[in-house]
Amino acid sequence: MSERTPLLHYRLSTSVNEQSGEHHACLSGETVEQSLAFSRLKSAHQSRPKKLSTFFGVVIPTLLSMFSVVVFLRIGFVVGQCGLYQAIAMFLVAYFIISMTVLSVCAISTNGALDAGGAYYMISRALGPEFGGSLGVMFFLANVCSSALYILGLVEAIVATFGLPEDGVSPAGSLQVLPAGYWWSLLYATGILLLCLLVCLVGAEIYAKASFLIFLVVMIVLASIFISFFAMRPRTILLPAALPVHNNTGPQPPNMANFTGFKLDTLLGNLDADYAVDYTTGTMMSFATVFAVMFNGCTGIMAGSNMSGDLKNPSYSIPRGTITAVIFTFIIYNLLSLMVACSCDRILLQRDYSFLRDINVWNPLVTVGVYSSTMSAAMSNLIGASRILFALARDDLFGTVLSPAKKTSHNGNPWVSVLLSWFLVQLVVFTGKLNTIASIVTIFFLLVYAAVDLACLALEWASAPNFRPTFRYFTWHTCVLGIVGCAIMMFLINAIYASASIAFMLLLLLLIHYLSPTSSWGYISQALIFHQVRKYLLMLDVRKDHVKFWRPQLLLMVSNPRSSVGLITFINDIKKSGLYVLGHVQLGDLGGMRPNTLVLGFYDDCTPKDKLTDPALTATVPTQDPEDERPPYHFPALRPSNDGMGENGKVMGPHEYVAVIADAMKMMKNVALARYFHQFDRASTISSSPGKGALYVDVWPVNLLRPDSSSYVDTCSLFLLQLACVLNMVRAWRHARLRLFLCVEEGRSLRGSEEKLGQLLKELRIKANVYTVPWDQQVALHWQRQGEAGKRRPTHQSQREEGLGKRGLFEEKEGGDGDYVNSFPSNATRLSDEYLLAVNRLILDQACPPPAVRFLYLPHPPADTQLYTAYLRQLDLLTEDLGPTLLIHGVTPVLTTDL
């Protein structure tokens, strides 16, 4: 095998404690130049603390971010302005949009290992650095503005509770002692932001612990609010002062409003919309402006994914935690809207955003809930913004500009990113009012959500085999609906802000495209281009050519392009947008659409059968010439027999056939040999298995010609798994079950090997049933034939590894254990027919019910060309009467756990 082949060998083995006799299963890995991603991820897990569970790391931050301002300070605002009908419609539209995005987030997050950065990491690894970097900046700004929004909401609640009246005189015994006004509010916001900064500088763990306490408080407050609607008697509530409205010559608004309790008249009065002036800003409200404020209660869905770098298992936690939080908040919002509409008159809802405090069984409880939830949401967005900025800096998309943001503390907390995020939040706080920045925040989040949907859509349309998320409750339709919904709402809220945001994103995209270095993440554009080019090439039909659309298709043959520049440029001028191929023979890797896998029919004595010629057709259709008895549908014989052919009319002999296999592997091509596929009828196979699980695909990922190395799972084995998984992803084969057979000898831990292989399959997102197959009798036949070699057979792990180094037993070993595993033994003549037939029977014995197709390991042909015939004979005995079987040899890694 070539030295530059990236190779990873996974060994499923057990060791025996000689003193206790206890069996220990282990999964060891070795890399040459490049390893699969999960080995790198495991080392990352060990070097960096990740302690947050699903509940603490996803559910709690998401719930607190989604509740916060809207549930305590703006639920009455939404119902009072829009009415119950439009309020419920708003929640349905908002949750429809975020649900489509949540499905995309779940799909991407379960397709590989997530790192710090949340949505930015998902988008950048799916769409490439240009889209990822530009949208990462937008998402960072969205979190910055959202943090400022929650802080301003908290200041609004503090001033409403403790602020002095307009006349500056506090009533006797009142708690309204704090000075009010723009600069005082700015001072309060700055102090709150400093407190958030201190918590975030300590780290994610202290934030998670604080969030849990806040979560308990919020749940208690919510329970008290629901109880209060039933327990409190009707009452009149004093309304806060409103900002003066310019050119308002009408009557002054009332200063009192009623909590009526549950009344039908109150409900009927709150059903329809009645947009009025917002008393905190003095501006007229509309559906778009109210939706912008309300949608901020739905933007917390990324709070869990922002913590992906601090989660124990992001791929497990993010889908479950996010969906749980979304369903819970949707139910709470709609129940609160209904209860508010049934019990509060419209004036109260429009003129007092803190009315829930006034109607609660204990007023301070709601105040505590508002303070704690908004503080938590502000911290959540601040820490989320810092994680996104840290991920952007670590990826070097903006050169040295963000280099300082890479610095972390000893426990991995990006403290410089936290400080930079805090500074930007402080700048946004100068806007002064919550409703003022609500539209900007909402548009930023909608843009990011549309990008997440686009990333998932691109991965789905690219049809990449490695895109197989364990979360399957999404389609490309949900992605498109999410994108369309986000785009429509962006322009409905504020077309100017939406256009400016998109223009700014495109500017960042161009900047990154021209200035950033090439990344190694993989570009989805390349996968899409390949997919489209292949599709359009297949659509070309020479039968539809017409002279009026003729264009030159030129092939220019030159001995050396460097000496033929004049001719090359001249011919280029006359091609007229046609095909122009410069024919200069050059050795090397040319072109992006080149085959990487060679499939050959098996070399055996099976008589080929014509499956395309219809005997009834040739018997009934008359010939054109009465004297010519030959039918018009005439095809040459499938296997002509003449002197120019090999034995039995074959075009090549067994030696040449094996030479083709060996040459293909030397060219770094994967090889598959197909046997007994003349027995395979796709239509009858699929139709005969209508029930789920009635169709089976068997995979034997070990080299059965080397029983002494059967405990290894190498690159070739992983290639078998990939092809079987690709087959299982085809629509007609989705109901098929993969059965993976692991051969284990006596004295080895069957359960341990099965668990380790099952964990490997879980990491690779391959759903298969693992079966351990004892094969001591078959292996005994092999070692009996080896004579003295059997006496040296290693029994323990240490002895086995010692045996690997003895070259007297095996063929010359080059390139490490990988070549040892998949090579052909030099003692080929001593691999007895009894052993091969026994293994063949072993495979047949496991076929209950019989599979539709089998995937077997194809070992590398022997280096000695004189052994080619023996190699082919052994393959023949191994696969005899197995039915449709693919013998597969893979030379390049095709599996990854990277996102």
Coordinates of N, CA and C in Angstrom, one line a residue, residues 426-609:
Q426 N -22.4 46.9 25.7 CA -22.5 48.2 26.4 C -22.8 49.3 25.4
L427 N -22.2 49.2 24.2 CA -22.5 50.2 23.1 C -24.0 50.2 22.7
V428 N -24.5 49.0 22.6 CA -25.9 48.8 22.2 C -26.9 49.3 23.2
V429 N -26.5 49.2 24.5 CA -27.3 49.7 25.6 C -27.6 51.2 25.5
F430 N -26.8 51.9 24.8 CA -27.0 53.4 24.7 C -28.3 53.7 23.9
T431 N -28.9 52.7 23.2 CA -30.1 53.0 22.5 C -31.3 53.3 23.5
G432 N -31.2 52.7 24.6 CA -32.1 53.1 25.7 C -33.4 52.4 25.9
K433 N -34.0 51.9 24.8 CA -35.4 51.3 24.9 C -35.4 49.9 24.3
L434 N -36.1 49.0 24.9 CA -36.3 47.6 24.4 C -36.9 47.6 23.1
N435 N -38.0 48.2 22.9 CA -38.7 48.1 21.6 C -38.0 48.7 20.4
T436 N -37.0 49.6 20.7 CA -36.2 50.3 19.7 C -35.3 49.3 18.9
I437 N -34.7 48.4 19.7 CA -33.8 47.4 19.0 C -34.4 46.1 18.8
A438 N -35.7 45.9 19.1 CA -36.3 44.6 18.9 C -36.3 44.2 17.4
S439 N -36.6 45.1 16.5 CA -36.6 44.8 15.1 C -35.3 44.3 14.6
I440 N -34.2 45.0 15.0 CA -32.8 44.6 14.5 C -32.5 43.3 15.0
V441 N -32.7 43.0 16.3 CA -32.4 41.7 16.9 C -33.2 40.6 16.1
T442 N -34.5 40.8 15.9 CA -35.3 39.8 15.2 C -34.8 39.5 13.8
I443 N -34.4 40.5 13.1 CA -34.0 40.3 11.7 C -32.6 39.6 11.7
F444 N -31.7 39.9 12.6 CA -30.5 39.2 12.7 C -30.7 37.7 13.0
F445 N -31.6 37.4 13.9 CA -31.9 36.0 14.2 C -32.6 35.3 13.1
L446 N -33.5 35.9 12.4 CA -34.1 35.3 11.2 C -33.2 35.0 10.1
L447 N -32.2 35.9 9.9 CA -31.2 35.7 8.9 C -30.3 34.4 9.3
V448 N -30.0 34.3 10.5 CA -29.2 33.1 11.0 C -30.0 31.9 10.9
Y449 N -31.3 31.9 11.2 CA -32.1 30.7 11.1 C -32.3 30.3 9.7
A450 N -32.4 31.3 8.8 CA -32.5 30.9 7.4 C -31.2 30.3 6.9
A451 N -30.1 30.7 7.4 CA -28.8 30.1 7.0 C -28.7 28.7 7.5
V452 N -29.1 28.4 8.7 CA -29.1 27.1 9.2 C -29.9 26.2 8.4
D453 N -31.1 26.6 8.0 CA -32.0 25.9 7.1 C -31.3 25.6 5.7
L454 N -30.6 26.7 5.2 CA -29.9 26.6 4.0 C -28.8 25.6 4.1
A455 N -28.1 25.6 5.2 CA -27.0 24.6 5.4 C -27.5 23.2 5.3
C456 N -28.6 22.9 6.0 CA -29.2 21.6 6.0 C -29.7 21.2 4.7
L457 N -30.3 22.2 4.0 CA -30.8 21.9 2.6 C -29.7 21.6 1.6
A458 N -28.6 22.3 1.7 CA -27.5 22.0 0.9 C -26.9 20.7 1.1
L459 N -26.8 20.3 2.4 CA -26.3 18.9 2.7 C -27.2 17.8 2.2
E460 N -28.5 18.1 2.3 CA -29.5 17.1 1.8 C -29.5 17.0 0.3
W461 N -29.4 18.1 -0.4 CA -29.4 18.1 -1.9 C -28.1 17.6 -2.5
A462 N -27.0 17.8 -1.7 CA -25.7 17.3 -2.2 C -25.7 15.7 -2.2
S463 N -26.6 15.1 -1.5 CA -26.7 13.6 -1.4 C -25.3 13.0 -1.1
A464 N -24.6 13.6 -0.2 CA -23.3 13.1 0.3 C -23.5 11.9 1.1
P465 N -22.8 10.8 0.9 CA -23.1 9.5 1.7 C -22.8 9.7 3.2
N466 N -21.9 10.6 3.5 CA -21.6 10.9 4.9 C -22.6 11.8 5.6
F467 N -23.6 12.3 4.9 CA -24.6 13.1 5.6 C -25.7 12.1 5.9
R468 N -25.7 11.5 7.1 CA -26.7 10.6 7.6 C -26.9 10.9 9.1
P469 N -27.6 12.0 9.4 CA -27.9 12.3 10.8 C -28.8 11.3 11.4
T470 N -28.5 11.1 12.7 CA -29.4 10.1 13.4 C -30.8 10.7 13.6
F471 N -30.9 12.0 13.6 CA -32.2 12.6 13.6 C -32.8 12.7 12.2
R472 N -33.9 12.0 12.0 CA -34.4 11.8 10.6 C -35.7 12.5 10.4
Y473 N -36.2 13.3 11.4 CA -37.5 14.0 11.2 C -37.4 15.3 10.5
F474 N -36.8 15.3 9.3 CA -36.7 16.5 8.5 C -36.6 16.0 7.0
T475 N -37.0 16.9 6.1 CA -36.8 16.7 4.7 C -36.3 18.0 4.1
W476 N -36.1 18.0 2.8 CA -35.7 19.3 2.2 C -36.9 20.2 2.1
H477 N -38.1 19.7 2.2 CA -39.3 20.6 2.3 C -39.3 21.4 3.5
T478 N -38.9 20.8 4.7 CA -38.9 21.6 5.9 C -37.8 22.7 5.9
C479 N -36.7 22.4 5.2 CA -35.7 23.4 5.1 C -36.1 24.6 4.2
V480 N -36.8 24.2 3.1 CA -37.3 25.3 2.2 C -38.3 26.2 2.9
L481 N -39.2 25.5 3.6 CA -40.3 26.2 4.3 C -39.7 27.2 5.4
G482 N -38.7 26.7 6.1 CA -38.0 27.5 7.0 C -37.3 28.7 6.4
I483 N -36.6 28.6 5.3 CA -36.0 29.7 4.6 C -37.0 30.7 4.1
V484 N -38.1 30.2 3.5 CA -39.1 31.1 2.9 C -39.8 31.9 4.1
G485 N -40.1 31.2 5.1 CA -40.7 31.8 6.3 C -39.9 32.9 6.9
C486 N -38.6 32.6 7.1 CA -37.6 33.6 7.6 C -37.5 34.8 6.7
A487 N -37.4 34.6 5.4 CA -37.2 35.7 4.4 C -38.5 36.6 4.4
I488 N -39.7 36.0 4.4 CA -40.9 36.8 4.4 C -41.0 37.7 5.6
M489 N -40.8 37.1 6.8 CA -40.9 37.8 8.0 C -39.9 38.9 8.2
M490 N -38.7 38.7 7.7 CA -37.6 39.7 7.7 C -38.1 41.0 7.0
F491 N -38.6 40.8 5.8 CA -39.0 42.0 5.1 C -40.4 42.6 5.5
L492 N -41.2 41.8 6.2 CA -42.4 42.3 6.7 C -42.1 43.2 8.0
I493 N -41.2 42.7 8.8 CA -40.8 43.5 10.0 C -40.2 44.8 9.6
N494 N -39.2 44.8 8.8 CA -38.6 46.1 8.3 C -37.7 45.8 7.1
A495 N -38.2 46.2 6.0 CA -37.6 45.9 4.7 C -36.2 46.6 4.6
I496 N -36.1 47.8 5.2 CA -34.8 48.5 5.2 C -33.7 47.8 6.0
Y497 N -34.1 47.4 7.2 CA -33.2 46.7 8.1 C -32.8 45.4 7.5
A498 N -33.8 44.7 6.9 CA -33.5 43.4 6.3 C -32.6 43.5 5.1
S499 N -32.8 44.5 4.2 CA -31.9 44.7 3.1 C -30.5 45.1 3.5
A500 N -30.4 45.9 4.5 CA -29.1 46.3 5.0 C -28.3 45.2 5.7
S501 N -29.1 44.3 6.4 CA -28.4 43.1 7.0 C -27.9 42.2 5.9
I502 N -28.7 41.9 4.9 CA -28.2 41.0 3.8 C -27.0 41.6 3.1
A503 N -27.1 42.9 2.8 CA -26.0 43.6 2.2 C -24.7 43.5 3.0
F504 N -24.8 43.7 4.3 CA -23.7 43.6 5.2 C -23.1 42.2 5.2
M505 N -24.0 41.2 5.2 CA -23.6 39.8 5.2 C -22.8 39.5 3.9
L506 N -23.3 40.0 2.7 CA -22.7 39.8 1.4 C -21.3 40.4 1.4
L507 N -21.2 41.6 2.0 CA -19.9 42.3 2.1 C -18.9 41.5 2.9
L508 N -19.3 41.0 4.0 CA -18.4 40.1 4.8 C -18.1 38.8 4.0
L509 N -19.0 38.3 3.3 CA -18.8 37.1 2.5 C -17.7 37.3 1.4
L510 N -17.7 38.5 0.7 CA -16.7 38.8 -0.3 C -15.4 39.0 0.4
L511 N -15.4 39.7 1.6 CA -14.2 40.0 2.3 C -13.5 38.7 2.7
I512 N -14.2 37.7 3.2 CA -13.6 36.5 3.7 C -13.2 35.7 2.4
H513 N -13.9 35.7 1.4 CA -13.6 35.0 0.2 C -12.2 35.4 -0.4
Y514 N -11.9 36.7 -0.4 CA -10.7 37.2 -1.0 C -9.5 37.2 0.0
L515 N -9.8 37.3 1.3 CA -8.7 37.5 2.2 C -8.4 36.3 3.1
S516 N -9.3 35.4 3.3 CA -9.0 34.3 4.3 C -8.3 33.2 3.5
P517 N -7.5 32.4 4.3 CA -6.9 31.2 3.7 C -7.9 30.1 3.4
T518 N -7.4 29.2 2.5 CA -8.3 28.1 2.2 C -8.4 27.2 3.4
S519 N -9.7 26.7 3.7 CA -9.9 25.9 4.9 C -9.9 24.4 4.5
S520 N -9.8 23.6 5.5 CA -9.8 22.1 5.3 C -11.2 21.5 5.8
W521 N -12.2 22.3 5.8 CA -13.5 21.8 6.3 C -14.3 21.1 5.3
G522 N -13.9 21.3 4.0 CA -14.8 20.8 2.9 C -15.8 21.8 2.5
Y523 N -16.0 21.9 1.2 CA -16.9 23.0 0.7 C -18.1 22.3 0.1
I524 N -19.3 22.7 0.6 CA -20.5 22.1 0.1 C -20.7 22.5 -1.4
S525 N -20.2 23.6 -1.8 CA -20.3 24.0 -3.2 C -19.7 23.0 -4.1
Q526 N -18.6 22.4 -3.7 CA -18.0 21.4 -4.6 C -18.9 20.1 -4.7
A527 N -19.5 19.7 -3.6 CA -20.4 18.6 -3.7 C -21.6 18.9 -4.6
L528 N -22.2 20.2 -4.4 CA -23.3 20.6 -5.3 C -22.9 20.7 -6.7
I529 N -21.8 21.2 -7.0 CA -21.3 21.3 -8.4 C -21.2 19.9 -9.0
F530 N -20.6 19.0 -8.3 CA -20.4 17.6 -8.8 C -21.8 17.0 -9.1
H531 N -22.7 17.2 -8.1 CA -24.1 16.7 -8.3 C -24.8 17.2 -9.5
Q532 N -24.7 18.6 -9.7 CA -25.3 19.2 -10.9 C -24.7 18.8 -12.2
V533 N -23.3 18.8 -12.2 CA -22.6 18.5 -13.4 C -23.0 17.1 -13.9
R534 N -23.0 16.1 -12.9 CA -23.3 14.8 -13.2 C -24.8 14.7 -13.8
K535 N -25.7 15.4 -13.2 CA -27.1 15.4 -13.6 C -27.2 15.9 -15.0
Y536 N -26.5 17.1 -15.3 CA -26.7 17.7 -16.7 C -25.9 16.9 -17.7
L537 N -24.8 16.2 -17.4 CA -24.1 15.4 -18.3 C -25.0 14.2 -18.7
L538 N -25.8 13.7 -17.8 CA -26.7 12.6 -18.1 C -27.8 13.0 -18.9
M539 N -28.2 14.3 -18.9 CA -29.3 14.8 -19.7 C -28.9 15.1 -21.1
L540 N -27.6 15.1 -21.5 CA -27.2 15.3 -22.8 C -27.6 14.1 -23.7
D541 N -28.3 14.4 -24.8 CA -28.8 13.4 -25.7 C -28.4 13.7 -27.1
V542 N -27.6 12.8 -27.7 CA -27.1 13.1 -29.0 C -28.2 13.0 -30.1
R543 N -29.3 12.3 -29.7 CA -30.4 12.1 -30.6 C -31.1 13.4 -30.9
K544 N -31.0 14.4 -29.9 CA -31.6 15.7 -30.0 C -30.8 16.7 -30.7
D545 N -29.6 16.3 -31.1 CA -28.7 17.3 -31.8 C -29.4 17.8 -33.1
H546 N -29.1 19.1 -33.4 CA -29.6 19.6 -34.6 C -28.6 20.5 -35.2
V547 N -28.6 20.6 -36.6 CA -27.5 21.4 -37.2 C -27.5 22.9 -36.9
K548 N -28.7 23.4 -36.6 CA -28.8 24.8 -36.3 C -28.1 25.1 -34.9
F549 N -27.9 24.1 -34.1 CA -27.3 24.3 -32.8 C -25.8 23.8 -32.8
W550 N -25.3 23.5 -34.0 CA -24.0 22.9 -34.0 C -22.9 23.9 -33.5
R551 N -22.0 23.4 -32.8 CA -20.8 24.2 -32.4 C -19.6 23.3 -32.4
P552 N -18.4 23.8 -32.6 CA -17.2 23.0 -32.7 C -16.9 22.4 -31.4
Q553 N -16.5 21.1 -31.4 CA -16.1 20.4 -30.2 C -14.7 19.9 -30.6
L554 N -13.7 20.6 -30.0 CA -12.3 20.5 -30.5 C -11.4 19.7 -29.6
L555 N -10.6 18.8 -30.2 CA -9.5 18.1 -29.5 C -8.2 18.5 -30.1
L556 N -7.4 19.2 -29.4 CA -6.1 19.7 -29.9 C -5.0 18.8 -29.3
M557 N -4.3 18.2 -30.2 CA -3.2 17.3 -29.7 C -1.8 18.1 -29.9
V558 N -1.1 18.3 -28.9 CA 0.2 18.9 -28.9 C 1.2 18.1 -28.1
S559 N 2.4 18.2 -28.6 CA 3.5 17.4 -27.9 C 3.9 18.1 -26.6
N560 N 3.9 19.5 -26.6 CA 4.2 20.2 -25.4 C 3.5 21.5 -25.4
P561 N 2.6 21.8 -24.5 CA 1.8 23.0 -24.5 C 2.7 24.3 -24.4
R562 N 3.8 24.2 -23.8 CA 4.7 25.4 -23.6 C 5.2 25.9 -24.9
S563 N 5.3 25.0 -25.9 CA 5.8 25.4 -27.2 C 4.7 25.6 -28.2
S564 N 3.5 25.6 -27.8 CA 2.4 25.7 -28.7 C 1.3 26.7 -28.2
V565 N 1.8 27.7 -27.6 CA 0.9 28.7 -27.0 C 0.1 29.4 -28.1
G566 N 0.8 29.8 -29.2 CA 0.1 30.4 -30.3 C -1.0 29.6 -30.9
L567 N -0.8 28.3 -31.1 CA -1.8 27.4 -31.6 C -3.0 27.3 -30.6
I568 N -2.6 27.1 -29.4 CA -3.6 26.9 -28.3 C -4.6 28.1 -28.2
T569 N -4.0 29.3 -28.2 CA -4.8 30.5 -28.1 C -5.7 30.7 -29.4
F570 N -5.1 30.4 -30.6 CA -5.9 30.5 -31.8 C -7.1 29.6 -31.8
I571 N -6.9 28.3 -31.5 CA -8.0 27.3 -31.5 C -9.0 27.7 -30.4
N572 N -8.6 28.3 -29.3 CA -9.5 28.8 -28.3 C -10.4 29.8 -28.9
D573 N -10.0 30.6 -29.8 CA -10.8 31.7 -30.4 C -11.9 31.1 -31.3
I574 N -11.7 30.0 -31.9 CA -12.7 29.4 -32.8 C -13.6 28.4 -32.2
K575 N -13.5 28.2 -30.9 CA -14.3 27.1 -30.3 C -15.8 27.6 -30.1
K576 N -16.0 28.9 -30.1 CA -17.4 29.4 -30.0 C -18.2 28.8 -28.8
S577 N -17.7 28.8 -27.6 CA -18.4 28.3 -26.4 C -18.6 26.8 -26.5
G578 N -17.8 26.1 -27.4 CA -17.9 24.7 -27.5 C -17.0 24.0 -26.6
L579 N -16.9 22.7 -26.7 CA -16.0 21.9 -25.9 C -14.6 22.0 -26.5
Y580 N -13.6 22.3 -25.7 CA -12.2 22.4 -26.1 C -11.3 21.6 -25.2
V581 N -10.8 20.5 -25.7 CA -9.9 19.7 -24.9 C -8.5 19.7 -25.5
L582 N -7.6 20.0 -24.6 CA -6.2 20.1 -25.0 C -5.6 18.7 -24.7
G583 N -5.2 18.0 -25.8 CA -4.8 16.7 -25.7 C -3.3 16.6 -25.4
H584 N -2.9 16.7 -24.2 CA -1.5 16.5 -23.9 C -1.4 15.4 -22.8
V585 N -0.8 14.3 -23.1 CA -0.7 13.2 -22.1 C 0.2 13.6 -21.0
Q586 N -0.3 13.4 -19.8 CA 0.4 13.8 -18.6 C 0.0 12.9 -17.5
L587 N 1.0 12.4 -16.8 CA 0.7 11.5 -15.7 C 0.4 12.3 -14.4
G588 N -0.7 11.9 -13.7 CA -1.0 12.6 -12.5 C -2.5 12.5 -12.2
D589 N -3.0 13.1 -11.2 CA -4.4 13.2 -10.8 C -5.1 14.3 -11.6
L590 N -5.8 14.0 -12.6 CA -6.5 15.0 -13.5 C -8.0 14.9 -13.3
G591 N -8.6 16.1 -13.1 CA -10.0 16.2 -13.2 C -10.7 15.9 -11.8
G592 N -11.9 16.5 -11.6 CA -12.6 16.2 -10.4 C -13.6 15.1 -10.5
M593 N -14.0 14.7 -11.7 CA -15.0 13.6 -11.9 C -14.3 12.4 -12.4
R594 N -13.5 11.7 -11.6 CA -12.8 10.5 -12.0 C -13.3 9.4 -11.1
P595 N -13.4 8.2 -11.6 CA -13.9 7.0 -10.8 C -12.9 6.8 -9.7
N596 N -13.5 6.4 -8.5 CA -12.6 6.0 -7.4 C -12.8 4.6 -7.0
T597 N -13.8 3.9 -7.7 CA -14.1 2.5 -7.4 C -14.3 1.7 -8.6
L598 N -13.6 0.6 -8.7 CA -13.7 -0.3 -9.9 C -14.5 -1.6 -9.5
V599 N -15.6 -1.8 -10.3 CA -16.4 -3.0 -10.0 C -16.3 -4.0 -11.2
L600 N -16.0 -5.2 -10.8 CA -15.8 -6.3 -11.8 C -16.7 -7.5 -11.5
G601 N -17.1 -8.1 -12.6 CA -17.8 -9.4 -12.3 C -16.8 -10.4 -11.9
F602 N -17.3 -11.4 -11.2 CA -16.4 -12.4 -10.6 C -16.0 -13.4 -11.7
Y603 N -14.8 -13.9 -11.6 CA -14.2 -14.8 -12.6 C -14.6 -16.2 -12.2
D604 N -15.7 -16.8 -12.8 CA -16.1 -18.1 -12.5 C -16.6 -18.8 -13.7
D605 N -17.2 -19.9 -13.6 CA -17.7 -20.7 -14.7 C -19.2 -20.6 -14.9
C606 N -19.8 -19.7 -14.2 CA -21.3 -19.6 -14.3 C -21.6 -19.1 -15.7
T607 N -22.6 -19.8 -16.3 CA -23.1 -19.4 -17.7 C -23.9 -18.1 -17.7
P608 N -23.5 -17.1 -18.4 CA -24.2 -15.9 -18.4 C -25.6 -16.0 -19.1
K609 N -26.6 -15.3 -18.6 CA -27.9 -15.4 -19.1 C -28.4 -14.0 -19.6

